[in-house]
């Protein structure tokens, strides 16, 4: 048995397709040629998978993914999760230990991989898989319910999406809005950035499909572990600390202006807001707001319709933004807390580096304090606050976020029902008590143990 990080829930049993030896990073073309002819039901075992590579797998009904690198909240892991492929990452030595043609079990719940399992292990996992699928089926009854806590306090569960298909999935799963529309897929499309009209068409389609529900479109967030091949991003020593997100956008006003014009034009078709990623200081927000005002003037002169009161908010995902959240709240119409990046920056632990995966936990006390501080700053300023990082999809963490005062969660479409069920089991006062107790615990694992103890007590 091999150990790793459970990055995408579910249990997959299939025949291994091993595509690279340890340490290699493949080009996209090499990857495509390696997987061509891969059979449906295979378990793909790789040393590295980029978000693009995982995206390609939508055309191959694979049973599971095993990756030697990655990290729980790497964009590659998030892609696997949104596609519902059981996946375990950070599995040291997987491409050596597992041979092409081996039977493999991927336990995306516990974070284990079994190579050449005995018939007993296969039988036990077949039963576990059946139980898991029965729970998924049972969760469907939450799809069309309103979100409420056990005392009737209302909450909203929106979805994280990245294309029209995932927006349709969000609607099917009972998402109450789009809390994060990532635009990297759209802008990295066909070998060139889609022009303003094409972007307007896509954003308008999302807004129209959501029928007046909130749609938060995040401007381009490239850099870090996401690149757009045709933009020729300079190679950097520390890409996560480099030219990423808003920094790239402010340095490429042509691309940024085109995107903002498209979002504004699309705002005539529905309830669209603009969210800016990787904000670290007030100046950035001020620059963006004055750019948006200039664009509005141009659009007005050109006779385009748009929502003049469009909300402009920031992803709070850097320690600087969280620490400054009281001041940033005066510049923003809303906050959305991006816990995936917040964890990596607060803990100084690259979200894609498996060697520091043990630090990548949202229940690290320092991370929890930052989240609490941000929610409180938003509340005192009277602006909306949501959590859009993976923490919002985690049933162990959702009650803590609720206890901090969060009532808006933006989650992977597959997690809508589970988060709705979780919230329905907690009153505000129980959640507040949990949050207060947890803030007094200094160690991540002790916090996790405390939560599990409480869940166990509640079940008994
Ligand atoms: C985050 O950082 O938590 C987030 C939602 O954005 P991304 O995962 O795309 O960086
Ligand atoms: Mg982020």
mmCIF file of N, CA and C in Angstrom, residues 376-431:
data_model
loop_
_atom_site.group_PDB
_atom_site.id
_atom_site.type_symbol
_atom_site.label_atom_id
_atom_site.label_comp_id
_atom_site.label_asym_id
_atom_site.label_seq_id
_atom_site.Cartn_x
_atom_site.Cartn_y
_atom_site.Cartn_z
ATOM 1 N N UNK A 376 -14.512 39.195 10.061
ATOM 2 C CA UNK A 376 -14.928 40.266 10.980
ATOM 3 C C UNK A 376 -14.768 41.642 10.338
ATOM 4 N N UNK A 377 -13.672 41.822 9.586
ATOM 5 C CA UNK A 377 -13.458 43.124 8.934
ATOM 6 C C UNK A 377 -14.573 43.402 7.927
ATOM 7 N N UNK A 378 -14.951 42.373 7.175
ATOM 8 C CA UNK A 378 -16.017 42.554 6.177
ATOM 9 C C UNK A 378 -17.324 42.893 6.873
ATOM 10 N N UNK A 379 -17.593 42.168 7.952
ATOM 11 C CA UNK A 379 -18.864 42.392 8.663
ATOM 12 C C UNK A 379 -18.898 43.795 9.248
ATOM 13 N N UNK A 380 -17.784 44.234 9.843
ATOM 14 C CA UNK A 380 -17.848 45.587 10.422
ATOM 15 C C UNK A 380 -17.970 46.647 9.346
ATOM 16 N N UNK A 381 -17.436 46.381 8.151
ATOM 17 C CA UNK A 381 -17.566 47.381 7.077
ATOM 18 C C UNK A 381 -18.911 47.243 6.355
ATOM 19 N N UNK A 382 -19.657 46.195 6.673
ATOM 20 C CA UNK A 382 -20.969 46.011 6.035
ATOM 21 C C UNK A 382 -20.869 45.519 4.600
ATOM 22 N N UNK A 383 -19.760 44.819 4.263
ATOM 23 C CA UNK A 383 -19.679 44.256 2.909
ATOM 24 C C UNK A 383 -19.830 42.738 2.983
ATOM 25 N N UNK A 384 -20.194 42.168 1.851
ATOM 26 C CA UNK A 384 -20.386 40.725 1.749
ATOM 27 C C UNK A 384 -19.066 39.981 1.896
ATOM 28 N N UNK A 385 -19.111 38.801 2.502
ATOM 29 C CA UNK A 385 -17.898 37.972 2.532
ATOM 30 C C UNK A 385 -18.285 36.518 2.289
ATOM 31 N N UNK A 386 -17.505 35.880 1.423
ATOM 32 C CA UNK A 386 -17.707 34.460 1.138
ATOM 33 C C UNK A 386 -16.376 33.755 1.327
ATOM 34 N N UNK A 387 -16.415 32.431 1.375
ATOM 35 C CA UNK A 387 -15.166 31.656 1.303
ATOM 36 C C UNK A 387 -15.246 30.834 0.028
ATOM 37 N N UNK A 388 -14.244 30.994 -0.850
ATOM 38 C CA UNK A 388 -14.293 30.271 -2.130
ATOM 39 C C UNK A 388 -13.166 29.254 -2.273
ATOM 40 N N UNK A 389 -12.265 29.167 -1.296
ATOM 41 C CA UNK A 389 -11.219 28.138 -1.382
ATOM 42 C C UNK A 389 -11.808 26.780 -1.013
ATOM 43 N N UNK A 390 -10.990 25.749 -1.120
ATOM 44 C CA UNK A 390 -11.476 24.385 -0.876
ATOM 45 C C UNK A 390 -11.986 24.175 0.547
ATOM 46 N N UNK A 391 -11.571 25.029 1.478
ATOM 47 C CA UNK A 391 -12.047 24.894 2.862
ATOM 48 C C UNK A 391 -13.570 24.948 2.919
ATOM 49 N N UNK A 392 -14.160 25.703 1.978
ATOM 50 C CA UNK A 392 -15.615 25.855 1.987
ATOM 51 C C UNK A 392 -16.323 24.565 1.589
ATOM 52 N N UNK A 393 -15.568 23.630 0.997
ATOM 53 C CA UNK A 393 -16.165 22.343 0.584
ATOM 54 C C UNK A 393 -15.896 21.251 1.605
ATOM 55 N N UNK A 394 -15.175 21.585 2.676
ATOM 56 C CA UNK A 394 -14.729 20.555 3.611
ATOM 57 C C UNK A 394 -15.676 20.484 4.816
ATOM 58 N N UNK A 395 -16.420 19.391 4.947
ATOM 59 C CA UNK A 395 -17.400 19.295 6.034
ATOM 60 C C UNK A 395 -16.793 19.467 7.418
ATOM 61 N N UNK A 396 -15.486 19.195 7.557
ATOM 62 C CA UNK A 396 -14.850 19.388 8.868
ATOM 63 C C UNK A 396 -14.629 20.878 9.155
ATOM 64 N N UNK A 397 -14.502 21.666 8.118
ATOM 65 C CA UNK A 397 -14.130 23.079 8.306
ATOM 66 C C UNK A 397 -15.339 24.005 8.225
ATOM 67 N N UNK A 398 -16.361 23.576 7.470
ATOM 68 C CA UNK A 398 -17.539 24.431 7.260
ATOM 69 C C UNK A 398 -18.160 24.939 8.577
ATOM 70 N N UNK A 399 -18.338 24.077 9.608
ATOM 71 C CA UNK A 399 -18.911 24.592 10.860
ATOM 72 C C UNK A 399 -18.030 25.675 11.510
ATOM 73 N N UNK A 400 -16.716 25.554 11.355
ATOM 74 C CA UNK A 400 -15.832 26.582 11.933
ATOM 75 C C UNK A 400 -16.051 27.898 11.187
ATOM 76 N N UNK A 401 -16.116 27.816 9.854
ATOM 77 C CA UNK A 401 -16.333 29.038 9.068
ATOM 78 C C UNK A 401 -17.678 29.661 9.453
ATOM 79 N N UNK A 402 -18.680 28.801 9.629
ATOM 80 C CA UNK A 402 -19.997 29.312 10.040
ATOM 81 C C UNK A 402 -19.895 29.960 11.415
ATOM 82 N N UNK A 403 -19.094 29.352 12.288
ATOM 83 C CA UNK A 403 -18.905 29.908 13.636
ATOM 84 C C UNK A 403 -18.194 31.253 13.607
ATOM 85 N N UNK A 404 -17.373 31.476 12.590
ATOM 86 C CA UNK A 404 -16.713 32.787 12.426
ATOM 87 C C UNK A 404 -17.680 33.814 11.823
ATOM 88 N N UNK A 405 -18.838 33.348 11.364
ATOM 89 C CA UNK A 405 -19.827 34.289 10.815
ATOM 90 C C UNK A 405 -20.009 34.177 9.313
ATOM 91 N N UNK A 406 -19.334 33.208 8.681
ATOM 92 C CA UNK A 406 -19.489 33.065 7.226
ATOM 93 C C UNK A 406 -20.868 32.465 6.904
ATOM 94 N N UNK A 407 -21.547 33.074 5.955
ATOM 95 C CA UNK A 407 -22.855 32.547 5.524
ATOM 96 C C UNK A 407 -22.878 32.300 4.020
ATOM 97 N N UNK A 408 -21.755 32.526 3.369
ATOM 98 C CA UNK A 408 -21.687 32.316 1.924
ATOM 99 C C UNK A 408 -20.508 31.416 1.631
ATOM 100 N N UNK A 409 -20.780 30.343 0.923
ATOM 101 C CA UNK A 409 -19.747 29.353 0.649
ATOM 102 C C UNK A 409 -19.733 29.135 -0.856
ATOM 103 N N UNK A 410 -18.567 29.167 -1.455
ATOM 104 C CA UNK A 410 -18.512 28.856 -2.879
ATOM 105 C C UNK A 410 -17.681 27.591 -3.039
ATOM 106 N N UNK A 411 -18.329 26.555 -3.570
ATOM 107 C CA UNK A 411 -17.733 25.219 -3.504
ATOM 108 C C UNK A 411 -17.724 24.555 -4.872
ATOM 109 N N UNK A 412 -16.926 23.521 -4.964
ATOM 110 C CA UNK A 412 -16.960 22.650 -6.121
ATOM 111 C C UNK A 412 -18.396 22.151 -6.306
ATOM 112 N N UNK A 413 -18.964 22.186 -7.528
ATOM 113 C CA UNK A 413 -20.363 21.765 -7.683
ATOM 114 C C UNK A 413 -20.675 20.425 -7.023
ATOM 115 N N UNK A 414 -19.716 19.506 -7.040
ATOM 116 C CA UNK A 414 -19.968 18.187 -6.450
ATOM 117 C C UNK A 414 -20.155 18.246 -4.943
ATOM 118 N N UNK A 415 -19.769 19.362 -4.318
ATOM 119 C CA UNK A 415 -19.830 19.436 -2.853
ATOM 120 C C UNK A 415 -21.051 20.191 -2.341
ATOM 121 N N UNK A 416 -21.890 20.719 -3.251
ATOM 122 C CA UNK A 416 -23.019 21.558 -2.804
ATOM 123 C C UNK A 416 -23.868 20.822 -1.771
ATOM 124 N N UNK A 417 -24.298 19.612 -2.103
ATOM 125 C CA UNK A 417 -25.232 18.905 -1.213
ATOM 126 C C UNK A 417 -24.581 18.558 0.117
ATOM 127 N N UNK A 418 -23.313 18.181 0.077
ATOM 128 C CA UNK A 418 -22.649 17.783 1.315
ATOM 129 C C UNK A 418 -22.495 18.985 2.251
ATOM 130 N N UNK A 419 -22.157 20.135 1.673
ATOM 131 C CA UNK A 419 -22.002 21.336 2.514
ATOM 132 C C UNK A 419 -23.375 21.763 3.047
ATOM 133 N N UNK A 420 -24.403 21.613 2.191
ATOM 134 C CA UNK A 420 -25.764 21.967 2.643
ATOM 135 C C UNK A 420 -26.176 21.044 3.788
ATOM 136 N N UNK A 421 -25.899 19.767 3.657
ATOM 137 C CA UNK A 421 -26.243 18.823 4.738
ATOM 138 C C UNK A 421 -25.463 19.167 6.007
ATOM 139 N N UNK A 422 -24.170 19.493 5.845
ATOM 140 C CA UNK A 422 -23.350 19.816 7.019
ATOM 141 C C UNK A 422 -23.940 21.014 7.759
ATOM 142 N N UNK A 423 -24.242 22.083 7.013
ATOM 143 C CA UNK A 423 -24.762 23.296 7.663
ATOM 144 C C UNK A 423 -26.087 23.006 8.368
ATOM 145 N N UNK A 424 -26.891 22.127 7.774
ATOM 146 C CA UNK A 424 -28.208 21.857 8.360
ATOM 147 C C UNK A 424 -28.084 21.159 9.713
ATOM 148 N N UNK A 425 -26.881 20.659 10.034
ATOM 149 C CA UNK A 425 -26.687 19.963 11.305
ATOM 150 C C UNK A 425 -26.142 20.859 12.417
ATOM 151 N N UNK A 426 -25.940 22.124 12.112
ATOM 152 C CA UNK A 426 -25.331 23.011 13.119
ATOM 153 C C UNK A 426 -26.194 24.247 13.374
ATOM 154 N N UNK A 427 -26.400 24.568 14.665
ATOM 155 C CA UNK A 427 -27.005 25.860 14.978
ATOM 156 C C UNK A 427 -25.870 26.888 14.990
ATOM 157 N N UNK A 428 -26.248 28.163 14.891
ATOM 158 C CA UNK A 428 -25.220 29.211 14.946
ATOM 159 C C UNK A 428 -24.479 29.129 16.277
ATOM 160 N N UNK A 429 -25.220 28.924 17.372
ATOM 161 C CA UNK A 429 -24.508 28.968 18.662
ATOM 162 C C UNK A 429 -23.563 27.770 18.820
ATOM 163 N N UNK A 430 -23.944 26.595 18.305
ATOM 164 C CA UNK A 430 -23.007 25.452 18.364
ATOM 165 C C UNK A 430 -21.762 25.736 17.513
ATOM 166 N N UNK A 431 -21.986 26.321 16.350
ATOM 167 C CA UNK A 431 -20.850 26.616 15.455
ATOM 168 C C UNK A 431 -19.941 27.665 16.099
#
